[in-house]
PDB file of C-alpha atoms in Angstrom:
ATOM      1  CA  TYR T   1      46.082   5.615  14.817  1.00 54.00           C
ATOM      2  CA  GLY T   2      43.719   2.696  16.047  1.00 61.00           C
ATOM      3  CA  GLU T   3      40.145   2.249  14.822  1.00 67.00           C
ATOM      4  CA  PRO T   4      37.576   4.721  16.792  1.00 65.00           C
ATOM      5  CA  PRO T   5      35.008   2.773  19.185  1.00 64.00           C
ATOM      6  CA  ALA T   6      31.870   2.149  17.404  1.00 63.00           C
ATOM      7  CA  LEU T   7      29.046   4.641  17.985  1.00 61.00           C
ATOM      8  CA  THR T   8      26.238   2.869  20.102  1.00 63.00           C
ATOM      9  CA  GLU T   9      23.965   6.193  20.515  1.00 67.00           C
ATOM     10  CA  SER T  10      23.156   9.150  18.750  1.00 60.00           C
ATOM     11  CA  LEU T  11      25.439  12.001  18.097  1.00 58.00           C
ATOM     12  CA  PHE T  12      21.955  14.047  18.202  1.00 63.00           C
ATOM     13  CA  LYS T  13      20.478  14.831  21.296  1.00 66.00           C
ATOM     14  CA  SER T  14      17.257  16.020  19.884  1.00 63.00           C
ATOM     15  CA  ASP T  15      16.947  12.191  18.823  1.00 58.00           C
ATOM     16  CA  LEU T  16      16.509  11.160  22.159  1.00 60.00           C
ATOM     17  CA  GLU T  17      12.840  13.516  22.246  1.00 65.00           C
ATOM     18  CA  VAL T  18      11.816  10.694  20.012  1.00 68.00           C
ATOM     19  CA  LEU T  19      13.183   7.491  20.703  1.00 68.00           C
ATOM     20  CA  GLY T  20      16.106   7.142  23.416  1.00 73.00           C
ATOM     21  CA  ASP T  21      19.268   5.339  22.512  1.00 70.00           C
ATOM     22  CA  GLU T  22      18.382   2.707  24.449  1.00 72.00           C
ATOM     23  CA  SER T  23      15.318   1.951  23.053  1.00 71.00           C
ATOM     24  CA  VAL T  24      16.983   2.332  19.673  1.00 71.00           C
ATOM     25  CA  GLN T  25      19.319  -0.972  20.504  1.00 73.00           C
ATOM     26  CA  GLN T  26      16.636  -3.022  21.973  1.00 73.00           C
ATOM     27  CA  ILE T  27      14.858  -2.423  18.579  1.00 72.00           C
ATOM     28  CA  LEU T  28      17.358  -3.108  16.504  1.00 72.00           C
ATOM     29  CA  ALA T  29      18.343  -6.123  18.051  1.00 71.00           C
ATOM     30  CA  TYR T  30      15.244  -7.692  17.885  1.00 68.00           C
ATOM     31  CA  ASN T  31      14.583 -10.453  15.801  1.00 74.00           C
ATOM     32  CA  VAL T  32      10.564 -10.666  14.954  1.00 73.00           C
ATOM     33  CA  ARG T  33       9.257 -14.129  14.866  1.00 75.00           C
ATOM     34  CA  LEU T  34       5.742 -14.370  13.121  1.00 73.00           C
ATOM     35  CA  PRO T  35       3.335 -17.457  14.110  1.00 65.00           C
ATOM     36  CA  GLY T  36       2.428 -20.117  11.356  1.00 67.00           C
ATOM     37  CA  SER T  37      -1.109 -18.329  10.917  1.00 70.00           C
ATOM     38  CA  ARG T  38      -1.889 -14.807  10.931  1.00 82.00           C
ATOM     39  CA  LYS T  39      -4.884 -12.411  11.314  1.00 90.00           C
ATOM     40  CA  ILE T  40      -4.158  -9.666   9.162  1.00 93.00           C
ATOM     41  CA  ALA T  41      -5.884  -5.934   8.900  1.00 94.00           C
ATOM     42  CA  VAL T  42      -5.861  -3.823   5.723  1.00 95.00           C
ATOM     43  CA  MET T  43      -5.999  -0.695   5.303  1.00 93.00           C
ATOM     44  CA  ARG T  44      -5.994   1.651   2.027  1.00 91.00           C
ATOM     45  CA  PHE T  45      -4.088   4.913   3.185  1.00 86.00           C
ATOM     46  CA  PRO T  46      -6.089   8.067   2.223  1.00 77.00           C
ATOM     47  CA  ASP T  47      -5.090   9.661  -0.693  1.00 73.00           C
ATOM     48  CA  ALA T  48      -5.854  12.738  -3.486  1.00 63.00           C
ATOM     49  CA  ASP T  49      -9.410  12.832  -5.083  1.00 63.00           C
ATOM     50  CA  GLY T  50      -7.031  11.587  -8.454  1.00 69.00           C
ATOM     51  CA  ILE T  51      -8.675   9.147 -10.590  1.00 75.00           C
ATOM     52  CA  GLY T  52     -12.177   9.837  -9.482  1.00 78.00           C
ATOM     53  CA  LEU T  53     -11.691  14.121 -10.241  1.00 78.00           C
ATOM     54  CA  ARG T  54     -10.092  12.951 -13.522  1.00 78.00           C
ATOM     55  CA  TYR T  55     -12.865  10.747 -15.130  1.00 76.00           C
ATOM     56  CA  TYR T  56     -16.054  11.138 -13.013  1.00 77.00           C
ATOM     57  CA  GLY T  57     -16.246  14.967 -12.236  1.00 77.00           C
ATOM     58  CA  SER T  58     -16.770  16.748  -8.750  1.00 78.00           C
ATOM     59  CA  TYR T  59     -19.332  14.002  -7.790  1.00 77.00           C
ATOM     60  CA  TYR T  60     -17.230  11.740  -8.093  1.00 79.00           C
ATOM     61  CA  TRP T  61     -17.954   9.625  -5.365  1.00 79.00           C
ATOM     62  CA  ARG T  62     -21.825   9.324  -6.510  1.00 80.00           C
ATOM     63  CA  SER T  63     -20.242   7.088  -9.528  1.00 85.00           C
ATOM     64  CA  GLU T  64     -21.339   3.291  -9.567  1.00 87.00           C
ATOM     65  CA  ASP T  65     -18.334   2.604 -11.594  1.00 87.00           C
ATOM     66  CA  TYR T  66     -16.209   4.542  -9.195  1.00 84.00           C
ATOM     67  CA  ARG T  67     -17.367   2.805  -6.400  1.00 89.00           C
ATOM     68  CA  LYS T  68     -16.842  -0.703  -8.236  1.00 91.00           C
ATOM     69  CA  THR T  69     -13.504   0.286  -9.165  1.00 89.00           C
ATOM     70  CA  GLN T  70     -12.588   1.417  -5.608  1.00 90.00           C
ATOM     71  CA  GLN T  71     -13.584  -2.088  -4.354  1.00 92.00           C
ATOM     72  CA  SER T  72     -11.702  -3.695  -7.211  1.00 93.00           C
ATOM     73  CA  TYR T  73      -8.623  -2.580  -5.767  1.00 93.00           C
ATOM     74  CA  ILE T  74      -9.432  -3.889  -1.986  1.00 93.00           C
ATOM     75  CA  ASP T  75     -10.433  -7.374  -3.450  1.00 94.00           C
ATOM     76  CA  THR T  76      -7.276  -7.771  -5.333  1.00 95.00           C
ATOM     77  CA  VAL T  77      -5.281  -7.619  -2.211  1.00 95.00           C
ATOM     78  CA  SER T  78      -7.115  -8.997   0.195  1.00 94.00           C
ATOM     79  CA  GLN T  79      -8.206 -12.163  -1.890  1.00 94.00           C
ATOM     80  CA  ARG T  80      -5.053 -12.837  -2.422  1.00 94.00           C
ATOM     81  CA  LEU T  81      -4.174 -12.743   1.178  1.00 93.00           C
ATOM     82  CA  ASP T  82      -6.826 -14.677   1.932  1.00 92.00           C
ATOM     83  CA  ALA T  83      -5.603 -17.405  -0.627  1.00 90.00           C
ATOM     84  CA  SER T  84      -2.116 -17.845   1.436  1.00 89.00           C
ATOM     85  CA  ASP T  85      -1.916 -20.971   4.148  1.00 86.00           C
ATOM     86  CA  HIS T  86      -0.381 -18.309   6.178  1.00 86.00           C
ATOM     87  CA  ILE T  87      -3.211 -15.907   6.636  1.00 89.00           C
ATOM     88  CA  SER T  88      -6.082 -17.224   8.910  1.00 89.00           C
ATOM     89  CA  GLU T  89      -8.072 -14.184   8.222  1.00 92.00           C
ATOM     90  CA  VAL T  90      -7.830 -11.388   6.182  1.00 94.00           C
ATOM     91  CA  ILE T  91      -9.959  -8.080   7.986  1.00 93.00           C
ATOM     92  CA  LEU T  92     -10.793  -4.794   6.203  1.00 92.00           C
ATOM     93  CA  LEU T  93      -9.659  -1.598   8.713  1.00 89.00           C
ATOM     94  CA  PRO T  94     -12.796   0.474   8.723  1.00 85.00           C
ATOM     95  CA  SER T  95     -11.970   4.095   8.364  1.00 83.00           C
ATOM     96  CA  LEU T  96     -14.462   4.936  11.374  1.00 83.00           C
ATOM     97  CA  LEU T  97     -11.907   3.657  13.420  1.00 81.00           C
ATOM     98  CA  THR T  98      -9.142   6.285  12.153  1.00 78.00           C
ATOM     99  CA  PRO T  99      -8.799  10.145  12.043  1.00 72.00           C
ATOM    100  CA  ARG T 100      -8.028  12.160   9.346  1.00 76.00           C
ATOM    101  CA  GLU T 101      -4.437  12.471  10.894  1.00 78.00           C
ATOM    102  CA  VAL T 102      -3.440   9.040  10.324  1.00 82.00           C
ATOM    103  CA  THR T 103      -0.181   7.883  12.770  1.00 85.00           C
ATOM    104  CA  ILE T 104       1.680   4.703  13.470  1.00 87.00           C
ATOM    105  CA  PRO T 105       0.169   4.659  16.903  1.00 87.00           C
ATOM    106  CA  VAL T 106      -3.441   5.121  15.612  1.00 88.00           C
ATOM    107  CA  LEU T 107      -3.020   2.520  13.224  1.00 90.00           C
ATOM    108  CA  ARG T 108      -1.297   0.074  15.922  1.00 90.00           C
ATOM    109  CA  GLU T 109      -4.381   0.908  18.102  1.00 90.00           C
ATOM    110  CA  ALA T 110      -6.775   0.185  15.403  1.00 91.00           C
ATOM    111  CA  ALA T 111      -5.313  -3.187  14.924  1.00 91.00           C
ATOM    112  CA  VAL T 112      -5.151  -4.079  18.049  1.00 91.00           C
ATOM    113  CA  ARG T 113      -9.087  -3.558  18.719  1.00 91.00           C
ATOM    114  CA  LEU T 114      -9.599  -6.003  15.834  1.00 91.00           C
ATOM    115  CA  GLN T 115      -7.100  -8.175  17.616  1.00 91.00           C
ATOM    116  CA  ALA T 116      -4.955  -8.533  14.431  1.00 92.00           C
ATOM    117  CA  GLU T 117      -1.576  -9.540  14.888  1.00 90.00           C
ATOM    118  CA  LEU T 118      -0.695  -7.835  11.537  1.00 93.00           C
ATOM    119  CA  LEU T 119      -1.932  -4.745   9.788  1.00 95.00           C
ATOM    120  CA  LEU T 120      -0.838  -4.039   5.919  1.00 95.00           C
ATOM    121  CA  VAL T 121      -1.217  -0.079   4.887  1.00 95.00           C
ATOM    122  CA  PHE T 122      -0.884   0.248   1.273  1.00 95.00           C
ATOM    123  CA  ARG T 123      -1.343   3.877  -0.671  1.00 93.00           C
ATOM    124  CA  ILE T 124      -1.690   4.582  -4.482  1.00 94.00           C
ATOM    125  CA  ASN T 125      -0.786   6.899  -7.169  1.00 92.00           C
ATOM    126  CA  SER T 126      -1.708   6.941 -10.752  1.00 91.00           C
ATOM    127  CA  ASP T 127      -1.837   8.933 -13.715  1.00 89.00           C
ATOM    128  CA  ILE T 128      -1.162   8.876 -17.212  1.00 86.00           C
ATOM    129  CA  TYR T 129       2.023  10.137 -19.128  1.00 81.00           C
ATOM    130  CA  TYR T 130       0.848  13.323 -21.096  1.00 63.00           C
ATOM    131  CA  GLN T 131       4.162  13.064 -23.283  1.00 59.00           C
ATOM    132  CA  PRO T 132       2.227  13.937 -26.865  1.00 54.00           C
ATOM    133  CA  ARG T 133       4.825  11.039 -28.569  1.00 55.00           C
ATOM    134  CA  ILE T 134       3.012   8.568 -26.313  1.00 54.00           C
ATOM    135  CA  PHE T 135      -0.439   9.131 -27.629  1.00 54.00           C
ATOM    136  CA  ILE T 136       0.205   7.523 -31.009  1.00 60.00           C
ATOM    137  CA  GLN T 137      -3.053   5.450 -33.014  1.00 63.00           C
ATOM    138  CA  ASP T 138      -5.526   6.372 -30.218  1.00 72.00           C
ATOM    139  CA  GLN T 139      -2.905   4.687 -27.476  1.00 81.00           C
ATOM    140  CA  VAL T 140      -2.621   5.673 -23.857  1.00 85.00           C
ATOM    141  CA  LYS T 141      -0.166   4.885 -21.307  1.00 90.00           C
ATOM    142  CA  ALA T 142      -0.786   4.533 -17.506  1.00 92.00           C
ATOM    143  CA  TYR T 143       1.418   4.311 -15.093  1.00 93.00           C
ATOM    144  CA  SER T 144       0.455   3.099 -11.000  1.00 94.00           C
ATOM    145  CA  THR T 145       2.991   3.202  -7.816  1.00 95.00           C
ATOM    146  CA  CYS T 146       2.218   1.148  -4.766  1.00 95.00           C
ATOM    147  CA  GLU T 147       3.159   1.907  -1.376  1.00 96.00           C
ATOM    148  CA  ALA T 148       3.366  -1.131   0.996  1.00 96.00           C
ATOM    149  CA  VAL T 149       3.899  -1.130   4.749  1.00 96.00           C
ATOM    150  CA  LEU T 150       3.463  -4.313   7.220  1.00 95.00           C
ATOM    151  CA  LEU T 151       3.274  -3.658  11.035  1.00 92.00           C
ATOM    152  CA  HIS T 152       3.941  -6.180  13.624  1.00 90.00           C
ATOM    153  CA  VAL T 153       0.968  -5.196  15.656  1.00 89.00           C
ATOM    154  CA  ARG T 154       2.448  -6.708  18.921  1.00 86.00           C
ATOM    155  CA  THR T 155       5.793  -4.698  18.969  1.00 86.00           C
ATOM    156  CA  GLY T 156       5.295  -1.788  16.616  1.00 87.00           C
ATOM    157  CA  VAL T 157       7.969  -3.034  14.096  1.00 88.00           C
ATOM    158  CA  ILE T 158       7.630  -2.740  10.387  1.00 90.00           C
ATOM    159  CA  PRO T 159       9.334  -6.288   9.103  1.00 91.00           C
ATOM    160  CA  PHE T 160       8.354  -5.532   5.447  1.00 94.00           C
ATOM    161  CA  THR T 161       7.855  -2.523   2.810  1.00 95.00           C
ATOM    162  CA  LYS T 162       7.606  -2.060  -0.917  1.00 96.00           C
ATOM    163  CA  ILE T 163       6.972   0.099  -3.633  1.00 97.00           C
ATOM    164  CA  VAL T 164       6.003  -1.082  -6.844  1.00 96.00           C
ATOM    165  CA  THR T 165       5.296   0.963 -10.139  1.00 96.00           C
ATOM    166  CA  THR T 166       3.719  -0.914 -13.044  1.00 95.00           C
ATOM    167  CA  GLU T 167       2.987   0.174 -16.786  1.00 94.00           C
ATOM    168  CA  GLN T 168      -0.110  -0.320 -18.927  1.00 92.00           C
ATOM    169  CA  MET T 169      -1.177   0.501 -22.654  1.00 89.00           C
ATOM    170  CA  ALA T 170      -4.343   0.856 -23.731  1.00 85.00           C
ATOM    171  CA  THR T 171      -6.002   1.054 -27.315  1.00 80.00           C
ATOM    172  CA  ARG T 172      -9.272   2.950 -28.118  1.00 77.00           C
ATOM    173  CA  GLU T 173     -11.706   0.616 -28.542  1.00 77.00           C
ATOM    174  CA  LYS T 174     -14.993   0.896 -30.504  1.00 75.00           C
ATOM    175  CA  GLY T 175     -17.115   0.981 -27.189  1.00 74.00           C
ATOM    176  CA  ASP T 176     -14.740   3.608 -26.027  1.00 74.00           C
ATOM    177  CA  VAL T 177     -17.214   6.941 -25.805  1.00 73.00           C
ATOM    178  CA  ASP T 178     -14.240   9.187 -25.905  1.00 77.00           C
ATOM    179  CA  VAL T 179     -10.427   9.145 -24.761  1.00 77.00           C
ATOM    180  CA  ASN T 180     -11.236   9.720 -21.466  1.00 78.00           C
ATOM    181  CA  GLU T 181     -12.549   6.586 -21.286  1.00 81.00           C
ATOM    182  CA  THR T 182      -9.702   4.702 -22.629  1.00 84.00           C
ATOM    183  CA  MET T 183      -6.858   6.633 -19.976  1.00 85.00           C
ATOM    184  CA  ARG T 184      -9.234   5.509 -17.313  1.00 86.00           C
ATOM    185  CA  ARG T 185      -9.243   1.784 -18.337  1.00 88.00           C
ATOM    186  CA  ALA T 186      -5.541   1.915 -18.561  1.00 90.00           C
ATOM    187  CA  GLU T 187      -4.897   3.891 -15.398  1.00 91.00           C
ATOM    188  CA  THR T 188      -7.516   1.038 -14.028  1.00 92.00           C
ATOM    189  CA  ALA T 189      -5.056  -1.888 -15.471  1.00 94.00           C
ATOM    190  CA  ALA T 190      -2.272  -0.040 -13.840  1.00 95.00           C
ATOM    191  CA  VAL T 191      -3.470   0.035 -10.557  1.00 94.00           C
ATOM    192  CA  LEU T 192      -4.348  -3.729 -10.114  1.00 96.00           C
ATOM    193  CA  ALA T 193      -1.469  -4.506 -11.495  1.00 96.00           C
ATOM    194  CA  SER T 194       0.779  -2.587  -9.258  1.00 96.00           C
ATOM    195  CA  LEU T 195      -1.394  -3.952  -6.147  1.00 96.00           C
ATOM    196  CA  ARG T 196      -1.010  -7.612  -7.353  1.00 96.00           C
ATOM    197  CA  THR T 197       2.755  -7.379  -7.420  1.00 96.00           C
ATOM    198  CA  VAL T 198       2.611  -5.953  -4.337  1.00 96.00           C
ATOM    199  CA  SER T 199       0.437  -8.591  -2.642  1.00 96.00           C
ATOM    200  CA  GLU T 200       2.370 -11.432  -3.994  1.00 95.00           C
ATOM    201  CA  GLU T 201       5.363 -10.285  -2.993  1.00 95.00           C
ATOM    202  CA  LEU T 202       4.031  -9.723   0.624  1.00 94.00           C
ATOM    203  CA  VAL T 203       2.826 -13.432   0.390  1.00 93.00           C
ATOM    204  CA  ALA T 204       6.317 -14.458  -0.407  1.00 92.00           C
ATOM    205  CA  PHE T 205       7.714 -12.700   2.367  1.00 90.00           C
ATOM    206  CA  LEU T 206       5.007 -13.944   5.044  1.00 89.00           C
ATOM    207  CA  ASP T 207       5.750 -17.848   3.486  1.00 86.00           C
ATOM    208  CA  LYS T 208       9.678 -17.012   3.819  1.00 84.00           C
ATOM    209  CA  ALA T 209       8.446 -15.863   7.743  1.00 82.00           C
ATOM    210  CA  ALA T 210       6.648 -19.187   8.228  1.00 78.00           C
ATOM    211  CA  ARG T 211       9.616 -21.668   7.083  1.00 76.00           C
ATOM    212  CA  THR T 212      12.497 -19.736   8.900  1.00 72.00           C
ATOM    213  CA  GLY T 213      10.414 -18.596  11.787  1.00 63.00           C
ATOM    214  CA  SER T 214      11.981 -15.045  11.675  1.00 61.00           C
ATOM    215  CA  THR T 215      11.587 -11.967   9.232  1.00 61.00           C
ATOM    216  CA  GLN T 216      15.599 -12.186   8.996  1.00 59.00           C
TER     217      GLN T 216
END
């Protein structure tokens, strides 16, 4: 028996309603080439209230400490990208440019309006491990998972994705009002660590793409 011919089209006709076979073949054959210096837009994907409600209560958005912590997340990413030799400018994508229902086409259009060649979207999920055996001598352990997606605005192709999970331990200090403050400090440190790792890996990816002229 001979080898069956290689399939070049979907066996599921409902797929054609989203993306035709001709487009699929063209996209898979396309080699994304990135210019040497790029303007990149950065957006934090909307997520649950999470850390705000846990540590600052129902009106967490009124807390100065909460606002500064959230700003530090954005600064960690944007400053690392801005330090790259292959990033010409880092722009923060305002929430005013995106509706509640965020989709790739909407994000792409928003980036186009900013004349950004690349769009980085990241989302943070973090919490405290609640197993009783973790809490030894006023110690707490937190984790943070950061998901990142890089969109090539001109083509709509996504050449880079990353999911990073980091953990941080914290011991209750004399200045901590209660264990909640220790937990918040551990969780914040975990988030910043995951953001630094994602940023470093993205910069390394862009550096490699600049040297080779391709993302493959």
